[in-house]
CSV table of C-alpha atoms and ligand atoms in Angstrom, one decimal:
chain,number,residue,atom,x,y,z
Y,466,MET,CA,110.4,119.8,77.6
Y,467,LYS,CA,112.8,116.8,77.2
Y,468,THR,CA,110.7,113.8,76.5
Y,469,GLU,CA,113.5,111.3,76.1
Y,470,GLN,CA,114.0,110.9,79.8
Y,471,LEU,CA,110.2,110.5,80.4
Y,472,LYS,CA,110.0,108.0,77.6
Y,473,CYS,CA,112.8,105.9,79.0
Y,474,ALA,CA,111.3,106.0,82.5
Y,475,ASN,CA,107.8,105.0,81.3
Y,476,GLU,CA,109.3,102.1,79.3
Y,477,ALA,CA,111.3,100.9,82.3
Y,478,VAL,CA,108.2,100.8,84.5
Y,479,THR,CA,106.1,99.1,81.9
Y,480,ARG,CA,108.8,96.5,81.3
Y,481,ASP,CA,109.3,95.8,85.0
Y,482,ALA,CA,105.6,95.6,85.7
Y,483,GLY,CA,105.6,92.3,83.8
Y,484,LYS,CA,108.1,90.8,86.2
Y,485,ILE,CA,106.4,91.5,89.5
Y,486,ASN,CA,105.7,88.7,92.0
Y,487,PRO,CA,102.1,89.5,93.0
Y,488,ARG,CA,102.0,87.9,96.5
Y,489,TYR,CA,102.1,91.2,98.5
Y,490,ARG,CA,100.6,93.5,95.9
Y,491,LEU,CA,97.9,95.6,97.4
Y,492,GLY,CA,94.3,95.4,96.2
Y,493,TYR,CA,92.9,98.9,96.8
Y,494,HIS,CA,95.8,101.2,97.6
Y,495,ILE,CA,97.8,103.4,95.3
Y,496,MET,CA,101.1,101.8,94.1
Y,497,ALA,CA,103.3,102.3,91.1
Y,498,PRO,CA,103.1,99.6,88.3
Y,499,ALA,CA,106.6,98.6,89.4
Y,500,ASN,CA,109.6,99.8,91.4
Y,501,TRP,CA,110.0,102.4,94.1
Y,502,ILE,CA,107.6,105.0,95.4
Y,503,ASN,CA,107.7,107.3,98.5
Y,504,ASP,CA,105.7,110.5,99.3
Y,505,PRO,CA,102.3,111.4,97.9
Y,506,ASN,CA,102.6,114.6,95.9
Y,507,GLY,CA,100.3,117.0,94.1
Y,508,LEU,CA,96.9,115.9,95.5
Y,509,VAL,CA,94.3,117.8,93.6
Y,510,GLN,CA,91.0,117.7,91.7
Y,511,TYR,CA,91.3,118.9,88.1
Y,512,LYS,CA,88.6,118.9,85.4
Y,513,GLY,CA,86.5,116.5,87.4
Y,514,ASP,CA,89.1,113.9,88.3
Y,515,TYR,CA,91.1,113.4,91.5
Y,516,HIS,CA,94.9,113.3,90.7
Y,517,VAL,CA,97.6,111.9,92.9
Y,518,PHE,CA,101.3,112.0,92.1
Y,519,TYR,CA,104.0,110.2,94.0
Y,520,GLN,CA,107.8,110.2,94.4
Y,521,HIS,CA,109.0,107.5,92.1
Y,522,HIS,CA,112.2,105.8,91.0
Y,523,PRO,CA,111.1,104.0,87.8
Y,524,TYR,CA,114.4,102.1,87.4
Y,525,SER,CA,114.8,100.3,90.7
Y,526,THR,CA,113.0,99.1,93.8
Y,527,LYS,CA,115.3,101.4,95.8
Y,528,TRP,CA,115.2,105.2,96.1
Y,529,GLY,CA,117.1,107.0,93.4
Y,530,PRO,CA,116.7,110.0,91.1
Y,531,MET,CA,113.2,111.1,91.8
Y,532,HIS,CA,110.4,111.3,89.1
Y,533,TRP,CA,106.7,112.0,89.7
Y,534,GLY,CA,104.5,109.0,89.1
Y,535,HIS,CA,100.8,109.7,88.5
Y,536,VAL,CA,97.4,108.2,89.0
Y,537,LYS,CA,93.9,109.5,88.6
Y,538,SER,CA,90.4,108.6,89.8
Y,539,HIS,CA,86.7,109.7,89.4
Y,540,ASP,CA,85.8,108.6,92.9
Y,541,LEU,CA,88.9,108.3,95.2
Y,542,VAL,CA,88.5,104.5,95.0
Y,543,HIS,CA,89.3,103.3,91.5
Y,544,TRP,CA,92.7,104.5,90.3
Y,545,LYS,CA,94.2,104.4,86.9
Y,546,HIS,CA,97.9,104.7,86.2
Y,547,LEU,CA,99.0,107.6,83.9
Y,548,PRO,CA,102.4,108.2,82.3
Y,549,ILE,CA,105.1,109.5,84.6
Y,550,ALA,CA,104.6,113.3,84.9
Y,551,LEU,CA,108.0,114.6,85.7
Y,552,ALA,CA,111.6,113.4,85.1
Y,553,PRO,CA,114.8,115.1,86.4
Y,554,ASP,CA,115.7,116.5,83.0
Y,555,THR,CA,116.5,120.2,83.4
Y,556,PRO,CA,119.3,122.1,85.1
Y,557,ALA,CA,116.8,123.2,87.8
Y,558,ASP,CA,116.0,119.6,88.8
Y,559,CYS,CA,118.8,117.4,87.4
Y,560,ASP,CA,119.3,115.5,90.7
Y,561,GLY,CA,115.6,114.7,91.3
Y,562,CYS,CA,112.1,116.1,91.1
Y,563,PHE,CA,111.4,116.0,94.9
Y,564,SER,CA,108.1,116.4,96.7
Y,565,GLY,CA,105.6,119.2,96.1
Y,566,SER,CA,102.0,120.0,95.5
Y,567,ALA,CA,99.5,120.9,92.8
Y,568,VAL,CA,97.1,123.8,92.4
Y,569,VAL,CA,94.6,124.7,89.6
Y,570,ASP,CA,94.9,128.2,88.2
Y,571,GLY,CA,92.2,128.9,85.6
Y,572,ASN,CA,92.5,126.1,83.0
Y,573,GLU,CA,96.0,125.1,84.1
Y,574,LEU,CA,97.2,122.4,86.5
Y,575,ASN,CA,100.3,123.6,88.2
Y,576,LEU,CA,102.9,121.4,89.9
Y,577,ILE,CA,105.1,123.2,92.4
Y,578,TYR,CA,108.0,120.9,93.3
Y,579,THR,CA,111.5,120.8,94.6
Y,580,GLY,CA,114.5,120.6,92.3
Y,581,ASN,CA,117.1,118.6,94.1
Y,582,LEU,CA,120.6,119.8,93.2
Y,583,PHE,CA,123.7,118.2,94.7
Y,584,ASP,CA,126.3,120.7,95.7
Y,585,ASP,CA,129.3,118.3,95.8
Y,586,GLU,CA,130.7,115.4,93.9
Y,587,GLU,CA,130.0,112.9,96.7
Y,588,LYS,CA,126.4,113.9,96.5
Y,589,THR,CA,126.1,114.6,100.2
Y,590,GLU,CA,125.3,118.3,100.3
Y,591,VAL,CA,122.2,119.6,98.6
Y,592,ASP,CA,121.2,123.1,97.4
Y,593,GLN,CA,117.5,122.7,96.8
Y,594,VAL,CA,115.3,125.0,94.7
Y,595,GLN,CA,111.6,125.3,93.9
Y,596,ASN,CA,110.2,124.8,90.4
Y,597,ARG,CA,106.9,125.0,88.5
Y,598,ALA,CA,105.5,122.7,85.8
Y,599,PHE,CA,102.1,123.1,84.2
Y,600,SER,CA,99.6,121.3,82.0
Y,601,THR,CA,96.3,121.8,80.4
Y,602,ASP,CA,95.4,118.2,79.9
Y,603,GLY,CA,96.5,117.0,83.3
Y,604,ILE,CA,98.8,114.4,81.8
Y,605,HIS,CA,101.6,116.1,79.9
Y,606,PHE,CA,103.6,118.8,81.8
Y,607,GLN,CA,105.9,121.6,80.7
Y,608,LYS,CA,108.5,123.0,82.9
Y,609,ASP,CA,108.5,126.8,83.4
Y,610,PRO,CA,111.4,128.4,81.5
Y,611,LEU,CA,111.7,130.7,84.6
Y,612,ASN,CA,112.7,127.7,86.8
Y,613,PRO,CA,113.8,127.8,89.5
Y,614,VAL,CA,111.0,130.0,90.6
Y,615,ILE,CA,112.6,130.1,94.1
Y,616,PRO,CA,116.3,129.9,93.4
Y,617,LYS,CA,117.7,130.0,96.9
Y,618,HIS,CA,116.6,129.1,100.4
Y,619,PRO,CA,115.9,131.9,102.8
Y,620,GLU,CA,118.6,133.1,105.1
Y,621,CYS,CA,117.0,131.4,108.1
Y,622,GLY,CA,117.2,128.1,106.3
Y,623,SER,CA,119.8,126.0,104.4
Y,624,GLY,CA,120.2,124.0,101.2
Y,625,ASP,CA,117.8,121.4,102.8
Y,626,PHE,CA,114.8,123.4,101.5
Y,627,ARG,CA,112.0,121.4,100.1
Y,628,ASP,CA,108.5,120.1,99.7
Y,629,PRO,CA,106.5,123.2,98.7
Y,630,LYS,CA,102.8,123.1,99.6
Y,631,VAL,CA,100.8,125.8,97.8
Y,632,TRP,CA,97.3,127.2,98.3
Y,633,LYS,CA,95.4,130.3,97.4
Y,634,HIS,CA,94.0,132.9,99.8
Y,635,GLY,CA,92.3,136.0,98.5
Y,636,HIS,CA,94.2,137.1,95.4
Y,637,ASP,CA,97.5,135.7,96.5
Y,638,TRP,CA,99.2,132.3,96.4
Y,639,TYR,CA,101.0,131.1,99.5
Y,640,LEU,CA,103.6,128.4,99.9
Y,641,VAL,CA,105.1,126.6,102.8
Y,642,ALA,CA,108.4,124.6,102.6
Y,643,GLY,CA,110.5,122.7,105.0
Y,644,THR,CA,114.0,123.6,105.9
Y,645,SER,CA,116.7,123.4,108.6
Y,646,HIS,CA,119.2,125.7,110.2
Y,647,ASP,CA,121.8,124.7,112.8
Y,648,LYS,CA,119.9,121.5,113.3
Y,649,VAL,CA,116.6,123.2,113.9
Y,650,GLY,CA,113.8,122.1,111.7
Y,651,LYS,CA,111.4,124.7,110.4
Y,652,VAL,CA,108.6,125.6,108.0
Y,653,VAL,CA,108.9,128.9,106.0
Y,654,LEU,CA,106.2,130.9,104.2
Y,655,TYR,CA,106.3,132.6,100.8
Y,656,ARG,CA,103.8,134.6,98.9
Y,657,SER,CA,103.2,135.2,95.2
Y,658,PRO,CA,100.8,136.9,92.8
Y,659,ASP,CA,101.2,134.4,90.0
Y,660,LEU,CA,102.9,131.2,91.1
Y,661,ARG,CA,106.2,132.3,89.4
Y,662,HIS,CA,107.4,135.2,91.5
Y,663,TRP,CA,107.7,134.4,95.2
Y,664,THR,CA,108.6,136.6,98.2
Y,665,TYR,CA,109.8,135.2,101.5
Y,666,ALA,CA,107.2,136.0,104.2
Y,667,GLY,CA,108.6,134.5,107.5
Y,668,ILE,CA,108.8,131.4,109.6
Y,669,ILE,CA,105.5,129.6,110.3
Y,670,GLY,CA,106.9,127.1,112.8
Y,671,GLN,CA,110.1,125.7,114.1
Y,672,SER,CA,111.5,123.1,116.5
Y,673,GLU,CA,111.5,124.0,120.1
Y,674,GLY,CA,114.7,122.2,120.9
Y,675,ASN,CA,113.5,118.6,120.8
Y,676,GLN,CA,111.3,118.6,117.7
Y,677,GLY,CA,113.8,117.6,115.1
Y,678,TYR,CA,116.6,118.9,112.9
Y,679,MET,CA,114.7,119.0,109.6
Y,680,TRP,CA,111.0,119.4,108.9
Y,681,GLU,CA,109.9,117.7,105.7
Y,682,CYS,CA,106.6,117.8,103.8
Y,683,PRO,CA,104.8,120.7,105.5
Y,684,ASP,CA,101.1,121.3,104.9
Y,685,PHE,CA,99.2,124.3,106.2
Y,686,TYR,CA,95.4,124.8,106.1
Y,687,GLU,CA,92.2,125.9,107.8
Y,688,LEU,CA,90.2,123.1,109.4
Y,689,ASP,CA,87.0,123.5,111.4
Y,690,GLY,CA,87.8,127.1,112.4
Y,691,LYS,CA,91.4,126.6,113.3
Y,692,TYR,CA,94.7,126.4,111.4
Y,693,VAL,CA,96.7,123.2,111.2
Y,694,LEU,CA,100.4,122.8,110.4
Y,695,MET,CA,101.2,119.2,109.5
Y,696,CYS,CA,104.8,118.2,108.9
Y,697,SER,CA,107.2,115.3,109.0
Y,698,PRO,CA,110.1,116.1,111.4
Y,699,GLN,CA,113.3,114.1,111.2
Y,700,GLY,CA,115.2,113.6,114.5
Y,701,ILE,CA,112.7,113.5,117.3
Y,702,GLU,CA,113.9,111.1,120.0
Y,703,ALA,CA,111.6,108.3,121.0
Y,704,GLU,CA,109.8,109.0,124.3
Y,705,GLY,CA,107.9,106.1,125.9
Y,706,ASP,CA,105.3,105.0,123.4
Y,707,ARG,CA,105.7,108.2,121.4
Y,708,TYR,CA,107.9,108.8,118.3
Y,709,GLN,CA,108.7,105.1,117.9
Y,710,ASN,CA,109.3,105.3,114.2
Y,711,LEU,CA,112.6,106.6,112.7
Y,712,TYR,CA,110.8,109.8,111.6
Y,713,GLN,CA,107.5,111.3,112.7
Y,714,THR,CA,104.5,112.8,111.1
Y,715,GLY,CA,102.2,115.1,113.1
Y,716,TYR,CA,100.5,118.4,113.5
Y,717,PHE,CA,100.2,121.6,115.4
Y,718,VAL,CA,96.8,123.3,115.9
Y,719,GLY,CA,96.5,127.1,116.3
Y,720,ASP,CA,95.5,130.4,114.9
Y,721,PHE,CA,97.0,132.2,111.9
Y,722,ASP,CA,97.0,135.9,110.9
Y,723,TYR,CA,97.6,136.5,107.2
Y,724,ALA,CA,98.4,140.1,107.9
Y,725,THR,CA,101.4,139.3,110.1
Y,726,GLY,CA,102.2,135.8,108.9
Y,727,LYS,CA,102.2,134.6,112.5
Y,728,PHE,CA,101.0,131.2,113.5
Y,729,THR,CA,100.3,130.8,117.3
Y,730,HIS,CA,100.0,127.1,118.1
Y,731,GLY,CA,100.0,124.3,120.7
Y,732,GLY,CA,102.2,121.3,120.9
Y,733,PHE,CA,103.1,118.6,118.3
Y,734,THR,CA,100.9,115.5,118.1
Y,735,GLU,CA,101.6,112.4,116.1
Y,736,LEU,CA,99.0,111.8,113.4
Y,737,ASP,CA,99.1,108.0,113.1
Y,738,ASN,CA,100.5,105.6,115.7
Y,739,GLY,CA,101.3,102.7,113.5
Y,740,HIS,CA,104.7,101.6,112.0
Y,741,ASN,CA,104.3,103.0,108.5
Y,742,PHE,CA,103.0,106.5,108.0
Y,743,TYR,CA,105.0,109.4,106.6
Y,744,ALA,CA,105.0,112.5,104.5
Y,745,VAL,CA,101.3,113.0,104.6
Y,746,GLN,CA,99.7,115.6,102.3
Y,747,SER,CA,96.2,117.0,102.1
Y,748,PHE,CA,93.9,118.9,99.7
Y,749,LYS,CA,90.4,120.3,99.8
Y,750,ASP,CA,87.9,118.8,97.3
Y,751,ASP,CA,84.9,120.3,95.7
Y,752,ARG,CA,82.7,119.0,98.5
Y,753,GLY,CA,84.7,121.1,100.9
Y,754,ARG,CA,86.3,118.0,102.5
Y,755,ARG,CA,90.0,118.1,103.7
Y,756,ILE,CA,91.4,114.8,102.5
Y,757,ALA,CA,94.9,113.4,103.4
Y,758,ILE,CA,97.0,110.6,102.0
Y,759,GLY,CA,100.3,109.5,103.5
Y,760,TRP,CA,103.2,107.2,102.4
Y,761,MET,CA,102.5,103.8,103.9
Y,762,ASN,CA,106.1,103.0,104.6
Y,763,MET,CA,109.0,104.5,106.6
Y,764,TRP,CA,112.6,105.3,105.7
Y,765,GLU,CA,115.1,102.6,106.5
Y,766,SER,CA,112.5,100.1,107.5
Y,767,PRO,CA,111.8,96.6,106.0
Y,768,MET,CA,110.2,96.5,102.6
Y,769,PRO,CA,110.0,92.8,101.8
Y,770,GLU,CA,108.2,93.6,98.5
Y,771,GLN,CA,111.5,94.8,97.1
Y,772,GLN,CA,112.3,91.2,96.3
Y,773,ASP,CA,109.2,91.1,94.3
Y,774,GLY,CA,109.9,94.1,92.0
Y,775,TRP,CA,108.2,97.0,93.8
Y,776,ALA,CA,108.4,99.0,97.0
Y,777,GLY,CA,106.0,101.4,98.7
Y,778,ALA,CA,102.4,102.4,98.6
Y,779,LEU,CA,100.1,105.2,99.7
Y,780,THR,CA,97.5,105.0,102.5
Y,781,LEU,CA,93.8,105.2,101.9
Y,782,PRO,CA,92.4,108.7,101.5
Y,783,ARG,CA,91.3,109.9,104.9
Y,784,GLU,CA,88.9,112.8,105.7
Y,785,LEU,CA,90.3,115.1,108.3
Y,786,HIS,CA,88.4,116.9,111.1
Y,787,LEU,CA,89.3,118.4,114.5
Y,788,SER,CA,87.5,117.1,117.5
Y,789,GLU,CA,86.3,119.5,120.1
Y,790,LYS,CA,89.4,119.0,122.1
Y,791,GLY,CA,91.5,120.0,119.0
Y,792,LYS,CA,92.6,116.4,118.2
Y,793,MET,CA,92.8,115.4,114.6
Y,794,ARG,CA,90.4,112.7,113.5
Y,795,MET,CA,91.1,110.8,110.3
Y,796,THR,CA,88.4,108.6,108.8
Y,797,PRO,CA,88.4,106.7,105.6
Y,798,VAL,CA,86.5,108.7,102.9
Y,799,ASP,CA,82.9,107.6,102.5
Y,800,GLU,CA,83.4,106.5,98.9
Y,801,LEU,CA,85.5,103.6,100.1
Y,802,LYS,CA,82.2,101.8,100.9
Y,803,GLN,CA,82.1,101.1,97.1
Y,804,LEU,CA,84.8,98.6,97.7
Y,805,ARG,CA,82.4,96.3,99.5
Y,806,VAL,CA,81.8,93.3,97.2
Y,807,LYS,CA,80.1,91.0,99.7
Y,808,ARG,CA,79.0,91.1,103.3
Y,809,MET,CA,80.7,88.2,105.0
Y,810,LEU,CA,79.7,88.6,108.6
Y,811,THR,CA,77.1,90.2,110.8
Y,812,LEU,CA,77.1,89.8,114.5
Y,813,SER,CA,75.3,91.6,117.3
Y,814,SER,CA,75.3,91.3,121.1
Y,815,VAL,CA,77.7,88.4,121.6
Y,816,GLU,CA,80.0,87.6,124.5
Y,817,VAL,CA,83.3,86.2,123.7
Y,818,SER,CA,85.8,84.7,126.1
Y,819,GLY,CA,88.9,82.9,124.9
Y,820,THR,CA,88.8,82.8,121.1
Y,821,GLN,CA,86.1,82.9,118.5
Y,822,ALA,CA,87.1,82.0,114.9
Y,823,PHE,CA,85.2,82.8,111.7
Y,824,PRO,CA,86.1,80.0,109.3
Y,825,ASP,CA,84.4,81.7,106.4
Y,826,LEU,CA,86.3,84.9,106.7
Y,827,THR,CA,89.5,84.1,104.8
Y,828,ASP,CA,89.6,86.9,102.4
Y,829,GLU,CA,92.9,88.8,101.8
Y,830,LEU,CA,91.0,92.1,101.2
Y,831,LEU,CA,88.7,92.8,104.1
Y,832,GLU,CA,86.9,95.6,105.9
Y,833,ILE,CA,85.8,95.0,109.5
Y,834,GLU,CA,83.8,97.1,111.8
Y,835,ALA,CA,83.4,96.2,115.4
Y,836,THR,CA,82.0,97.9,118.5
Y,837,PHE,CA,82.8,96.6,122.0
Y,838,ASP,CA,80.8,97.5,125.1
Y,839,LEU,CA,83.4,98.3,127.7
Y,840,ILE,CA,80.9,98.5,130.6
Y,841,ALA,CA,79.6,95.0,130.0
Y,842,SER,CA,83.1,93.5,129.5
Y,843,ASN,CA,85.5,92.3,132.1
Y,844,ALA,CA,88.4,90.9,130.1
Y,845,ASP,CA,91.9,92.3,130.8
Y,846,THR,CA,92.6,92.5,127.1
Y,847,PHE,CA,90.6,91.7,124.0
Y,848,GLY,CA,90.6,92.4,120.3
Y,849,LEU,CA,91.0,90.9,116.9
Y,850,LYS,CA,93.6,88.6,115.3
Y,851,LEU,CA,94.0,89.0,111.5
Y,852,ARG,CA,95.9,86.8,109.1
Y,853,THR,CA,96.1,84.3,111.8
Y,854,GLY,CA,97.1,80.7,111.2
Y,855,LYS,CA,99.6,78.1,112.4
Y,856,THR,CA,102.6,80.4,112.4
Y,857,GLU,CA,101.5,84.0,112.0
Y,858,GLU,CA,99.0,86.6,113.3
Y,859,THR,CA,98.6,90.4,113.3
Y,860,VAL,CA,97.0,91.4,116.6
Y,861,ILE,CA,94.9,94.4,117.4
Y,862,ARG,CA,94.6,94.3,121.1
Y,863,TYR,CA,93.0,96.6,123.6
Y,864,ASP,CA,94.5,96.7,127.1
Y,865,VAL,CA,91.5,97.7,129.2
Y,866,ARG,CA,93.3,98.9,132.4
Y,867,GLU,CA,96.0,100.8,130.5
Y,868,ARG,CA,93.5,102.1,127.9
Y,869,GLN,CA,96.1,101.2,125.3
Y,870,LEU,CA,95.4,100.1,121.8
Y,871,ILE,CA,98.2,97.9,120.6
Y,872,LEU,CA,99.0,96.9,117.0
Y,873,ASP,CA,101.3,93.9,117.3
Y,874,ARG,CA,103.0,92.8,114.1
Y,875,SER,CA,105.7,90.7,115.8
Y,876,LYS,CA,104.2,87.6,114.0
Y,877,SER,CA,102.9,89.4,110.9
Y,878,GLY,CA,105.2,87.5,108.5
Y,879,GLN,CA,108.3,88.1,106.6
Y,880,GLY,CA,110.7,90.8,107.7
Y,881,VAL,CA,108.6,92.7,110.2
Y,882,ASP,CA,109.3,91.2,113.6
Y,883,ASP,CA,109.8,94.7,115.1
Y,884,GLY,CA,107.0,94.3,117.5
Y,885,PHE,CA,104.1,96.5,118.5
Y,886,ARG,CA,103.0,100.1,118.5
Y,887,ARG,CA,100.8,101.5,121.3
Y,888,ALA,CA,98.4,104.4,121.5
Y,889,LEU,CA,96.6,105.7,124.6
Y,890,LEU,CA,92.8,106.0,124.1
Y,891,PRO,CA,90.6,108.5,125.9
Y,892,GLU,CA,88.2,107.2,128.6
Y,893,SER,CA,85.0,105.8,127.0
Y,894,ASN,CA,82.2,103.3,127.5
Y,895,GLN,CA,82.9,101.6,124.2
Y,896,LEU,CA,85.6,100.9,121.7
Y,897,LYS,CA,84.9,101.2,118.0
Y,898,LEU,CA,87.3,99.6,115.5
Y,899,HIS,CA,87.2,100.2,111.8
Y,900,ILE,CA,89.8,98.1,110.0
Y,901,TYR,CA,91.0,97.9,106.4
Y,902,LEU,CA,93.0,94.8,105.7
Y,903,ASP,CA,94.9,94.5,102.4
Y,904,ARG,CA,97.4,91.9,101.2
Y,905,SER,CA,100.3,93.6,102.9
Y,906,SER,CA,98.8,96.4,105.0
Y,907,VAL,CA,96.4,97.1,107.9
Y,908,GLU,CA,94.8,100.4,108.8
Y,909,VAL,CA,93.0,100.6,112.1
Y,910,PHE,CA,90.7,103.6,112.7
Y,911,ALA,CA,89.6,103.6,116.4
Y,912,ASP,CA,86.7,105.6,117.9
Y,913,ASP,CA,85.8,107.4,114.6
Y,914,GLY,CA,89.3,108.2,113.7
Y,915,GLU,CA,90.5,109.7,117.0
Y,916,THR,CA,93.3,107.1,117.0
Y,917,VAL,CA,94.7,105.6,113.8
Y,918,MET,CA,97.4,103.0,113.3
Y,919,THR,CA,98.8,102.1,109.9
Y,920,SER,CA,101.3,99.3,109.4
Y,921,ARG,CA,102.6,97.1,106.6
Y,922,ILE,CA,102.4,93.3,107.2
Y,923,TYR,CA,103.7,90.4,105.1
Y,924,PRO,CA,101.7,87.3,106.0
Y,925,THR,CA,101.9,84.0,104.0
Y,926,GLU,CA,98.9,82.9,102.1
Y,927,GLU,CA,97.9,80.1,104.4
Y,928,ASN,CA,97.7,82.3,107.5
Y,929,ASN,CA,94.3,83.7,106.5
Y,930,GLY,CA,92.1,83.6,109.6
Y,931,VAL,CA,90.2,86.2,111.5
Y,932,GLN,CA,89.5,85.7,115.3
Y,933,LEU,CA,87.9,87.7,118.1
Y,934,PHE,CA,89.6,87.1,121.4
Y,935,ALA,CA,89.3,88.0,125.1
Y,936,ASP,CA,91.8,87.2,127.8
Y,937,ASP,CA,91.0,86.7,131.5
Y,938,GLY,CA,87.4,87.4,131.2
Y,939,GLN,CA,84.8,88.1,128.5
Y,940,VAL,CA,84.2,90.9,126.0
Y,941,SER,CA,80.8,92.1,124.9
Y,942,VAL,CA,80.7,92.7,121.2
Y,943,LYS,CA,77.8,95.0,120.4
Y,944,GLU,CA,78.1,94.7,116.7
Y,945,MET,CA,80.5,93.4,114.2
Y,946,SER,CA,80.4,93.3,110.4
Y,947,ALA,CA,82.9,92.3,107.7
Y,948,TRP,CA,83.0,92.7,104.0
Y,949,ARG,CA,85.1,91.2,101.2
Y,950,LEU,CA,86.6,94.1,99.3
Y,951,GLU,CA,87.2,94.6,95.6
Y,952,ASP,CA,90.7,94.3,94.0
Y,953,ILE,CA,90.7,97.5,92.0
Y,954,TRP,CA,93.9,96.5,90.1
Y,955,ALA,CA,92.8,93.0,89.2
W,1383,FRU,C1,110.2,112.8,102.5
W,1383,FRU,C2,111.3,113.2,101.5
W,1383,FRU,C3,111.1,114.7,101.1
W,1383,FRU,C4,111.7,114.7,99.7
W,1383,FRU,C5,111.5,113.3,99.2
W,1383,FRU,C6,112.5,112.8,98.3
W,1383,FRU,O1,110.0,111.4,102.5
W,1383,FRU,O2,112.6,113.0,102.1
W,1383,FRU,O3,111.5,115.6,102.0
W,1383,FRU,O4,111.2,115.7,98.9
W,1383,FRU,O5,111.2,112.5,100.3
W,1383,FRU,O6,112.1,111.6,97.7
């Protein structure tokens, strides 16, 4: 274990944390103390705590040689920063400790992650391997002297071979990783008796022509009687309102046979319809819940917080379920109710036409729940405006005829004038919105998580209003509540 690189990395983050401009810092989302983060890694429960790691460049607000940053929590709500867990300091990971997962084996917390190795001087070609690190205190990790534990990609793949997700079934460990061959993205399966010796066990899924050239960050698990493959494909072309972001994150639902390693599944569905959601990972906790967290950004999209000394954050933890129709539902975990500091608003049975403002609702950290009666409404469009003021607004609008939920951030502040995202909702007599607003993010859970939209926003302080609105008619609001939320980092 070379501690020098870890020590330097930790010192850099501590030093830079003192220089941050706080204006966009989130109040209840996971972020690094300073500098760059991307994917969530190693979601796990160990010795009573929830642990989350993340891809981290401790020296800059831009992506660079990857380390693993680390936070832990008792309750999935209040997070505490721990020292950086992994630095790229061995021959098996010298160009970066890329994404991976965590599993507990007896007393030991294991991190299984990708060692990024460049194959050429220009650093354009990669030859990625899989590694193991372990710990018995959940803070300090040793790298396995056997590393790399998977030294070469399978024949059906290429040097783009990364993001191992590990789980146990029966006596064996299983691992899925993303790879690519001749511009076809895929997910491959491995099996191991001991987390150190791995045997290739086939292809779990691959692009059918138009589903991307590389599949990143796969995750595979049983949920509500079916099997789910989640992954983040690169290279899916936009198609109407679908696949509007640079890269996608979505899932396939199907059946899996451990004996043959065959996964029979339906089509690919996007998991979140907002601007900023990628590289999601899940884990099962001791209450049997499947919980997922994503990266609340997108490659090559604006990150105005870079001027302020940091970049990137993770989404709220979301509980996953499959609906009867096999659609994934994501709902904020129950524990998040602990964030409620003060109830700011209670409304029931009101009709709104035009605009209704709430002058007392000016908090930067807010949770809002609203249920609209679609039978008793005749407006063409209605919804909520957040962070509204003289110059800015973030609009959550429902287009009744088109049944489209629209998250419009064209006036959401600095750097994000790239318009709206739309999602088609199923037919229903009501619309339920559950919204988490943070200083520079909004997460919208519609109809108990059937549709979710996550986006970063960068409003200025004075644009701090909340409004209900209805255009060309009235909307019937059955109920609406709002709470001021706690700033867990304050
Ligand atoms: C996804 C990803 C992973 C990789 C990591 C590198 O966002 O590209 O495939 O392991 O980020 O930081």
